[in-house]
Structures are given as C-alpha cells and as structure tokens.
XYZ file of N, CA and C in Angstrom:
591
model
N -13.684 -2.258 5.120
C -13.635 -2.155 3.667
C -14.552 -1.031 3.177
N -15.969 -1.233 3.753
C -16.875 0.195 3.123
C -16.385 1.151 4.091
N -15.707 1.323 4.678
C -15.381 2.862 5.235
C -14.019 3.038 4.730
N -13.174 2.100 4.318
C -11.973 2.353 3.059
C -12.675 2.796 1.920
N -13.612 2.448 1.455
C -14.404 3.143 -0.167
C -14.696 4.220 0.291
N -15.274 4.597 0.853
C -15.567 5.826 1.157
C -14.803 6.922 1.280
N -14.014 6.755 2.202
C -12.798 7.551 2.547
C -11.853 7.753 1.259
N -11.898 6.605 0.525
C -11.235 6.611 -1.183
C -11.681 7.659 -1.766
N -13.416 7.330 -1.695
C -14.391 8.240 -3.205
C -14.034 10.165 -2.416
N -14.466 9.922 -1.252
C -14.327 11.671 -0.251
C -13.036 12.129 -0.825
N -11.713 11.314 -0.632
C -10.368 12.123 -0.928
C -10.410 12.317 -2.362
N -10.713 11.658 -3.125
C -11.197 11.652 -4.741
C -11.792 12.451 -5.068
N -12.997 13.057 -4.594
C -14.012 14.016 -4.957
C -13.394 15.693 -4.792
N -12.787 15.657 -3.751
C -12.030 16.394 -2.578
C -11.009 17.042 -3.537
N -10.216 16.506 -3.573
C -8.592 16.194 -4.377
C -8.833 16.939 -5.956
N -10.128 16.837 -6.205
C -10.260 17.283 -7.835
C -11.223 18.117 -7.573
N -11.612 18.172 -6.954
C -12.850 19.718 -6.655
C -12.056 20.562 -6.171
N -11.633 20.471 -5.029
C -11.179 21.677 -3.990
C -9.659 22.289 -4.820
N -8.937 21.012 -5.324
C -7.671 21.448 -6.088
C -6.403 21.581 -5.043
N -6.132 21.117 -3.491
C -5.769 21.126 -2.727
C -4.211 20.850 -2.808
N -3.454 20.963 -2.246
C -1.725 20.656 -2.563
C -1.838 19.596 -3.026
N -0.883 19.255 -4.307
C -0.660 17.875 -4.994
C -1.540 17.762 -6.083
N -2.363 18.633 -6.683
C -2.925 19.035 -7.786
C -3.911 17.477 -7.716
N -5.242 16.991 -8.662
C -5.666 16.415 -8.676
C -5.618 15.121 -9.314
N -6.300 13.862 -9.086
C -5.946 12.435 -8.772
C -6.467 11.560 -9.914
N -6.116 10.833 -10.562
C -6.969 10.094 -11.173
C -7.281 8.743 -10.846
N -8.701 8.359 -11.355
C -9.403 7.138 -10.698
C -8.022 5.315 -10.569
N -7.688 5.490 -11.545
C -6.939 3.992 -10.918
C -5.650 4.742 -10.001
N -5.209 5.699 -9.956
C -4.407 6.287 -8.440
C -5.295 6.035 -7.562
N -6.425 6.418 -7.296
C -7.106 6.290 -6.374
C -7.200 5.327 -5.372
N -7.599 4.356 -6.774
C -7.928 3.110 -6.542
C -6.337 2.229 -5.528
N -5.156 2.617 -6.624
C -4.097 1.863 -5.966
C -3.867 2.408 -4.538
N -4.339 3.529 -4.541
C -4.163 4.106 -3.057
C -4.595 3.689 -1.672
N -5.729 3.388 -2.539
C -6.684 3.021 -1.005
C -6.344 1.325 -1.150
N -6.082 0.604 -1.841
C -5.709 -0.471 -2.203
C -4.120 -1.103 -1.272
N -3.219 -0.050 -1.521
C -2.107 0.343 -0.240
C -1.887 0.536 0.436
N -2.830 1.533 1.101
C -3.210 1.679 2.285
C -4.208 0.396 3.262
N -4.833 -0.681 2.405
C -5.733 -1.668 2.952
C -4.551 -3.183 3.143
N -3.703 -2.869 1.884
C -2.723 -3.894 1.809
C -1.655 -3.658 2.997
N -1.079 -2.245 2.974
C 0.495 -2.185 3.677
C 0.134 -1.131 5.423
N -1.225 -0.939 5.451
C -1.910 -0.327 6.944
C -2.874 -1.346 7.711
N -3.940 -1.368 6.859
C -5.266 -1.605 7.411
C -5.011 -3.687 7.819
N -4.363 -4.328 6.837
C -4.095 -5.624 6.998
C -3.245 -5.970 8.084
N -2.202 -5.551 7.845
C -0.705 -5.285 9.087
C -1.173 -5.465 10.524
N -2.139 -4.265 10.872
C -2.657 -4.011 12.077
C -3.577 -5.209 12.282
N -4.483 -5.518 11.414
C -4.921 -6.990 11.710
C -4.459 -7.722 12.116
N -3.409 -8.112 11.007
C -2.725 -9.837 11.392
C -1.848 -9.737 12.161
N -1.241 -8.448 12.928
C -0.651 -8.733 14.062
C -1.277 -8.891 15.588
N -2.645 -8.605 15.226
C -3.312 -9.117 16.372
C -4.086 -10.090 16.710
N -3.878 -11.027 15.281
C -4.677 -12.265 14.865
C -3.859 -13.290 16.148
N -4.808 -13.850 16.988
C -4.044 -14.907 17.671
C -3.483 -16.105 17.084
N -3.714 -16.679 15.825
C -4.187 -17.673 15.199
C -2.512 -17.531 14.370
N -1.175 -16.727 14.467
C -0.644 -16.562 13.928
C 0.396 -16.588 14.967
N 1.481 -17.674 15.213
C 2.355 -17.280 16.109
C 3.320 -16.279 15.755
N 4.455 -15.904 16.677
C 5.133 -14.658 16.736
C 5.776 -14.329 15.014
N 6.208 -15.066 14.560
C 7.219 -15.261 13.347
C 5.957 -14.771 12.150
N 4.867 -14.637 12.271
C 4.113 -13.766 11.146
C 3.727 -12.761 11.876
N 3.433 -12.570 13.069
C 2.870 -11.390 13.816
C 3.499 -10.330 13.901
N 5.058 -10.945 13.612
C 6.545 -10.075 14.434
C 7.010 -8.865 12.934
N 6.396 -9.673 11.773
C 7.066 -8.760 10.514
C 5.697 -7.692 10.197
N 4.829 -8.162 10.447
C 2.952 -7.101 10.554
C 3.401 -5.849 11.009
N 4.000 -6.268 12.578
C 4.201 -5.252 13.493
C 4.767 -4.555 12.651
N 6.356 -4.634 12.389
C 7.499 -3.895 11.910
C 6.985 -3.240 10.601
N 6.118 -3.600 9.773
C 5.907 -3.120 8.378
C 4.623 -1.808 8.908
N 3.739 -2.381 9.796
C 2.723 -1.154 10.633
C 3.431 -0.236 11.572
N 4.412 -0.360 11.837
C 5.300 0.452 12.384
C 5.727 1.392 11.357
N 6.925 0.881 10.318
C 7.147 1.676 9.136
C 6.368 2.313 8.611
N 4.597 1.899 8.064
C 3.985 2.980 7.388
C 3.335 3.988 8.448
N 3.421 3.519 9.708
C 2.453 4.854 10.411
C 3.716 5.752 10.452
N 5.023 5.316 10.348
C 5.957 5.924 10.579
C 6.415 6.753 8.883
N 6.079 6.101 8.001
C 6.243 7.355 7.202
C 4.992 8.095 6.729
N 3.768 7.491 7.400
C 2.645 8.674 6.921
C 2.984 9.782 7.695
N 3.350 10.021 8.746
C 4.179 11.100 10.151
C 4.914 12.104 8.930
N 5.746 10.964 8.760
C 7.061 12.059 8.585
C 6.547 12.393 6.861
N 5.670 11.517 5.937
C 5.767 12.187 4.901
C 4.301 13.265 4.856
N 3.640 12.827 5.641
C 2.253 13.661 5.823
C 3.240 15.387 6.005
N 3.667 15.574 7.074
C 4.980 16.592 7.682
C 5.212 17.304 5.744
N 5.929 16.242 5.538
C 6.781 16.820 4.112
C 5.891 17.405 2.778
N 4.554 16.660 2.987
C 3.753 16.722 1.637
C 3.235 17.713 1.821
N 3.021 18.251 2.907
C 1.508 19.062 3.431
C 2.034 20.412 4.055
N 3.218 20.557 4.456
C 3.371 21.534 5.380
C 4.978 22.055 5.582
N 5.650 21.330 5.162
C 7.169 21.654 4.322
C 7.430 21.646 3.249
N 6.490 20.633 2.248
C 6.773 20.886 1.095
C 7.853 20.416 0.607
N 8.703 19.792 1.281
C 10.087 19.765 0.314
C 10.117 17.779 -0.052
N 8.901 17.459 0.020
C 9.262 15.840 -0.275
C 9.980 15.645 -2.009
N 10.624 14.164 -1.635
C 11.398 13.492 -2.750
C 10.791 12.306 -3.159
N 10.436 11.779 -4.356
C 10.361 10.662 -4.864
C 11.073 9.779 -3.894
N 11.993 10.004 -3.838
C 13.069 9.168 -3.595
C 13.116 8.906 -2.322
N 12.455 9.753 -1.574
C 11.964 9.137 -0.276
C 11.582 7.792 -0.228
N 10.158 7.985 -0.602
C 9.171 6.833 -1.285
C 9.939 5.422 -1.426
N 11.033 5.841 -2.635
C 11.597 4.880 -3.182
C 12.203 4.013 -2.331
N 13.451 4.983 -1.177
C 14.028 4.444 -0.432
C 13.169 3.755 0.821
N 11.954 4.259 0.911
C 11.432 3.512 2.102
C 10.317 2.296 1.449
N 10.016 2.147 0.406
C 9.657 0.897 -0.376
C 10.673 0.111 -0.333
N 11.892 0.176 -0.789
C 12.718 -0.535 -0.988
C 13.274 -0.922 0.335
N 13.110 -0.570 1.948
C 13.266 -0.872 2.516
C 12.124 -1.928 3.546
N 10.875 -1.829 3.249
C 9.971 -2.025 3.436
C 9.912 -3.507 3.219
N 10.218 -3.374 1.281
C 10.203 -5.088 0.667
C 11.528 -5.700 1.404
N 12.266 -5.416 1.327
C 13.611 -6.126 1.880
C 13.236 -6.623 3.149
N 12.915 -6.155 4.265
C 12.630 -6.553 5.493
C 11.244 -7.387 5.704
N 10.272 -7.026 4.874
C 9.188 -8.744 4.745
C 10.097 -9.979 3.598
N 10.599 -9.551 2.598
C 11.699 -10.811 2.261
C 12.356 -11.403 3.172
N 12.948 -10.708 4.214
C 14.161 -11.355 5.029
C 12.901 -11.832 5.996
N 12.276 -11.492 6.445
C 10.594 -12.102 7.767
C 10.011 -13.706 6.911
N 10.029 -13.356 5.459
C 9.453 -14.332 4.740
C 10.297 -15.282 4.394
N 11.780 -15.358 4.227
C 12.647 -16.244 4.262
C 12.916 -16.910 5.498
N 13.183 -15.908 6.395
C 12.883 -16.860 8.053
C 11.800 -17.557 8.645
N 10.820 -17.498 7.961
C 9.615 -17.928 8.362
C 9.121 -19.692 8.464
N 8.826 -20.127 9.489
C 8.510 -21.505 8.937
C 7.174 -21.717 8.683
N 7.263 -23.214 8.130
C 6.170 -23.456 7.478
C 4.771 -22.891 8.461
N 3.712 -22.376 7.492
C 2.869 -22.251 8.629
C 2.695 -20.949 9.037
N 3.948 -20.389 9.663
C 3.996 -19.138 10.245
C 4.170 -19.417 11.633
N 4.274 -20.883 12.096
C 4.622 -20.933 13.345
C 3.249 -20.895 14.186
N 2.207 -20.707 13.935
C 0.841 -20.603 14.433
C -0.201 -21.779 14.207
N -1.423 -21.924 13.958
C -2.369 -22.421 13.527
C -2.649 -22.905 12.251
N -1.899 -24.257 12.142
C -1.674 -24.811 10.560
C -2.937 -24.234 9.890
N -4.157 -24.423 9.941
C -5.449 -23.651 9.515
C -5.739 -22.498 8.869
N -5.028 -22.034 10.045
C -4.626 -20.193 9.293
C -4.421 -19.829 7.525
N -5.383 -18.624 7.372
C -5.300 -18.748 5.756
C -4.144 -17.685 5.332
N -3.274 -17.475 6.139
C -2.133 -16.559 5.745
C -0.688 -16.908 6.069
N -0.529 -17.901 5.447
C 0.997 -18.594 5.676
C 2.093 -17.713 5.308
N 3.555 -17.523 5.297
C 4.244 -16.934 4.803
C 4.306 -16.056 3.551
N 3.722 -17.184 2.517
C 2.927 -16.462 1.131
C 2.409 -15.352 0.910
N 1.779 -14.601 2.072
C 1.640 -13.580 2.125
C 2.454 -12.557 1.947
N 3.654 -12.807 3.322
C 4.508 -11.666 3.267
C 5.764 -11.451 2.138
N 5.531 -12.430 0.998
C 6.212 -12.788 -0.360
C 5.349 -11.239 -1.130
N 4.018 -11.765 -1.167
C 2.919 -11.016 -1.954
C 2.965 -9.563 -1.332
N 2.979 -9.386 -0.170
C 2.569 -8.052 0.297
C 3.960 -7.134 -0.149
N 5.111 -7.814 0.388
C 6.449 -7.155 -0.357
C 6.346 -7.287 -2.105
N 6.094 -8.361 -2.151
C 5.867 -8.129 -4.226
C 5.541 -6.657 -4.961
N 4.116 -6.091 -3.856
C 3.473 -5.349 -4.241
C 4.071 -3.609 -4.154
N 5.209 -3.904 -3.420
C 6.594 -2.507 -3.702
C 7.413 -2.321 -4.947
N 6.834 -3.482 -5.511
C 7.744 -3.291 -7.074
C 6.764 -2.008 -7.505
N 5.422 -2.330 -7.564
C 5.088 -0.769 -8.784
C 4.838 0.659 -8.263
N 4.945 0.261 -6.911
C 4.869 1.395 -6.214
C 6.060 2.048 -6.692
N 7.773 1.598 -6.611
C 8.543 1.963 -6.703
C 8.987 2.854 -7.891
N 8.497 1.966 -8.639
C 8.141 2.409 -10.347
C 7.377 3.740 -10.369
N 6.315 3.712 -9.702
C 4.824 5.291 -9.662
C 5.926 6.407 -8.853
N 6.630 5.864 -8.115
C 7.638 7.095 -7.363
C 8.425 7.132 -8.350
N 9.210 6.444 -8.926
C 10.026 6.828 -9.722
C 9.608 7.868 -11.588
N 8.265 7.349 -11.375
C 8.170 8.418 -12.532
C 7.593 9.398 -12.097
N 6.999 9.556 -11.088
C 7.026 11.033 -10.264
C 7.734 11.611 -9.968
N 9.503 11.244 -10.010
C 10.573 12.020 -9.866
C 10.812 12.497 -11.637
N 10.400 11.762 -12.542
C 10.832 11.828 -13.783
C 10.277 12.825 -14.419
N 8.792 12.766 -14.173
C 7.475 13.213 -14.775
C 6.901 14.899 -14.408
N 6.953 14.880 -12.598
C 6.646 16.349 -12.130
C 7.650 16.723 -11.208
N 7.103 17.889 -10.673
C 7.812 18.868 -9.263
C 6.935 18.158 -8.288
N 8.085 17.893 -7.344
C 7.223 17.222 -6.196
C 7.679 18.267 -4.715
N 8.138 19.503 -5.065
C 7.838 20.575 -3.752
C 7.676 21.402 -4.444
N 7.603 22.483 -3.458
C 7.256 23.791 -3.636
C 6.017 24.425 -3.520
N 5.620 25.528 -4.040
C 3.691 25.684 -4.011
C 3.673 25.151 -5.085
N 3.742 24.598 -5.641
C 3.050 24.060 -7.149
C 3.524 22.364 -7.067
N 3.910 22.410 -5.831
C 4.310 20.072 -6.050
C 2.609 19.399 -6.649
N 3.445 18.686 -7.064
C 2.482 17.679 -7.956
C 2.468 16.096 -7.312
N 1.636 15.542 -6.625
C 1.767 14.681 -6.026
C 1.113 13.424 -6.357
N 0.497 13.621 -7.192
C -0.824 12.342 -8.211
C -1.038 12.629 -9.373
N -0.414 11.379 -10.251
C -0.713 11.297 -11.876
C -2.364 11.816 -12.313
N -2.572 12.573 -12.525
C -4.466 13.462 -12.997
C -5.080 12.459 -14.310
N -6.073 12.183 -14.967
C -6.530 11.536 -15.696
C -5.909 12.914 -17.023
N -5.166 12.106 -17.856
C -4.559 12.946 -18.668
C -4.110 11.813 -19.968
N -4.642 12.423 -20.966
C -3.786 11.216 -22.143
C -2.458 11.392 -22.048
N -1.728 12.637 -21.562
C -0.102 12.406 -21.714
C 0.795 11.282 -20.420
N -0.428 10.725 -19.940
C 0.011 10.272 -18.695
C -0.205 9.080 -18.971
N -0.585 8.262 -19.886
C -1.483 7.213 -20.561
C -0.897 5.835 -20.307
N 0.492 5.932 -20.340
C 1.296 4.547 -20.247
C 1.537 4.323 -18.239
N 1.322 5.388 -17.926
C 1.309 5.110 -16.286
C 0.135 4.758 -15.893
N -0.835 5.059 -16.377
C -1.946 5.037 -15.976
C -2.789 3.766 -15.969
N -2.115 3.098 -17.402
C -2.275 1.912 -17.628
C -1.347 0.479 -17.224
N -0.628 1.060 -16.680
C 0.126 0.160 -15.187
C -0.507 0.516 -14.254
N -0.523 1.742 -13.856
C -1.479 1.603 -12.551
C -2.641 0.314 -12.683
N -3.718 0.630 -13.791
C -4.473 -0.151 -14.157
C -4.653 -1.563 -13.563
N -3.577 -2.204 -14.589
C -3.302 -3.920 -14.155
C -2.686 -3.643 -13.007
N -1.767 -3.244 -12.104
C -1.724 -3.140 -10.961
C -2.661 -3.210 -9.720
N -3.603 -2.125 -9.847
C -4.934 -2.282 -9.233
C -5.740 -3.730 -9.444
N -5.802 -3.800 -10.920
C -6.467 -5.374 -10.800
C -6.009 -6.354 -10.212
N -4.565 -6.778 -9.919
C -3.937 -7.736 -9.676
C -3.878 -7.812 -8.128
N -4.071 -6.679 -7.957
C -4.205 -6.417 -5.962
C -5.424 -6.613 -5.560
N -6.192 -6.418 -6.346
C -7.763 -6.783 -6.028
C -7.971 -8.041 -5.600
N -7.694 -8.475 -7.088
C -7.678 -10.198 -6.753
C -6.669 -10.858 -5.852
N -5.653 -10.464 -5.880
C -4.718 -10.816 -4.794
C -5.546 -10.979 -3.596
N -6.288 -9.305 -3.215
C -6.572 -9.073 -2.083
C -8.213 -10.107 -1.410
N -8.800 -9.825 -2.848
C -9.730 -10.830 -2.813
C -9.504 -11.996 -2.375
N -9.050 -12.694 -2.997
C -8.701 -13.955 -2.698
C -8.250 -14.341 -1.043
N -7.109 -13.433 -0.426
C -6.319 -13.222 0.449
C -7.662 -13.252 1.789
N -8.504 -11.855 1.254
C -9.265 -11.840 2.461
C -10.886 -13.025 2.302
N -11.030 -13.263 1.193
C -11.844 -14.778 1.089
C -11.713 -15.940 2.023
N -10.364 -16.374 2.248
C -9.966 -17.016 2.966
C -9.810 -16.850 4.432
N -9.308 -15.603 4.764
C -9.351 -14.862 6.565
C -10.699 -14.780 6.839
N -11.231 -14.124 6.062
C -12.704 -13.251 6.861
C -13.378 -14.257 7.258
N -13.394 -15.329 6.941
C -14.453 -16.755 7.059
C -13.856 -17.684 8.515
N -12.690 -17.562 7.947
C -11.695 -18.258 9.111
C -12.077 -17.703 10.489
N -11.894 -16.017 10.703
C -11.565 -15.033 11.594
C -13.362 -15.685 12.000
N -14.535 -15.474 10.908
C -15.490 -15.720 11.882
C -15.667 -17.188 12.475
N -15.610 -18.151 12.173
C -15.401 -19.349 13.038
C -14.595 -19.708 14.151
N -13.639 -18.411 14.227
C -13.238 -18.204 15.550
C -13.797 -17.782 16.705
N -14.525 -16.939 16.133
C -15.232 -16.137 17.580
C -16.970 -16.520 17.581
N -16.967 -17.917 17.020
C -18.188 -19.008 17.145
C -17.536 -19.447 18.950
C-alpha cells in the first residue's frame, strides 16, 4: 500500500512537471488510478495465491491478472510508443473484464469453495467487476472530450473547471473504492496474519 502511494504521488508529480505524453493528471485521476491498479493488479495477484480460497475464487484472480498484465503490454505499446490508442480499447476490454468476473461470480459457490472463514467470498468478484462501470464511463468521455493519439494524445482529465462534472465523478468514485477497499482489506489483512501465526 505505501509503495502504491508513492509510486501514485512520483507519477503525479512527474506527469505535471515533466509534461510527458498524455499531457498532465489531476489529483482524483490519480487517485482512481492507483486505486485500479490496487483493485484490478495488486489484489488479483494476491488472492490467487491465497491458500485459504479454493480453485473457484482463485481461478477468476488468475484470469482478470492475466487480462490486466495483458493489457498494460499491449496498451503501455499503444500509449507510449505507437501512439495510436482508442478509448474504445479501454472500453472493450472493461467490458470484457466485468463480464467474465460476473460469469466467475455467478458460478461461484457459497464461500468460494475454500475456507468458510475467508473474508472474500464471491461478493467480491460482484464488487471488483462493479467497479468497470466508471471506468467505462472515464474512457468513454475521453473518446468524447480529447485526442487520444498522435504527438499531442491526451490521456488524463488535468485539474480544469471545464472538466468539472468528470472530475466530480471521479470524486465519489474514488471515495466509494476506498471504502469498498477499506473495508475489503480490514477484513483479509487480519485474517492473512493469523494464518502465518
């Protein structure tokens, strides 16, 4: 978590100083960023190696940590060094993303098939797909809003009053993942250490 803040505030500082491809970031982007990256990377890779979780929650972790290392590859490629990315990338691989923890979370039994104890029952992978709705939305008004190739792509809403009604979804967005996330890891982190008592 403190080396996710960090790595947040560095690309933040970075991003609006240096002025680097994708023009500069504003603080609740930021925030949802590293927030997405902790929700749909940094968690994934966890709980699929959580023993405490039989195959049927472990098995959709994998596949969703598969998908994002698999489009940071190919969109890292597009953002940075071809240049030619689409919103609609985004869109289409969110929207594929939620669909496939829905269908993991509908098959799922009670439990997760693991360690009734366990503080991450199916509920999770409801919540973690939930959280592609506003993403979908932030891509979609990035197709609406800027140029997303060329030398001049625009890749992050900037702290701007004309940007004001996105910004303020981002907003409650960020809050609601917090606490989500709060809550979420309140319950693991405590668990995870009475395991390795």
């Amino acid at each position: 978590m403190a080396l996710l803040a960090v790595a947040a505030t560095a690309f933040h500082v970075a991003q609006n100083t240096a002025q680097p491809v994708g023009g500069s970031i504003s603080v609740p982007k930021m925030l949802w960023l590293a927030g997405a990256v902790l929700l749909w990377v940094v968690l994934p890779l966890l709980l699929m190696a959580d023993p405490r979780l039989g195959p049927a929650l472990r098995r959709p972790f994998a596949v969703l940590a598969a998908l994002m290392l698999a489009r940071a590859v190919v969109e890292g490629w597009m953002l940075y060094v071809s240049r030619n990315w689409s919103p609609w990338y985004g869109i289409a691989h969110d929207t594929l993303c939620a669909v496939v923890l829905v269908a993991f979370a509908a098959a799922s039994p009670p439990g997760g098939g693991g360690d009734p104890h366990a503080p991450h029952p199916p509920v999770h992978l409801w919540m973690t797909a939930a959280f592609f709705a506003p993403e979908i939305y932030f891509a979609w008004y990035m197709q609406a809003h800027f140029v997303t190739h060329g030398a001049g792509a625009v890749y992050f809403v900037p702290d701007d009053v004309a940007y004001a009604d996105v910004l303020r979804v981002t907003t409650i967005a960020v809050v609601c993942l917090a606490l989500y996330l709060g809550i979420f890891l309140w319950r693991w982190m405590p668990a995870k250490g009475e395991q390795r008592r």
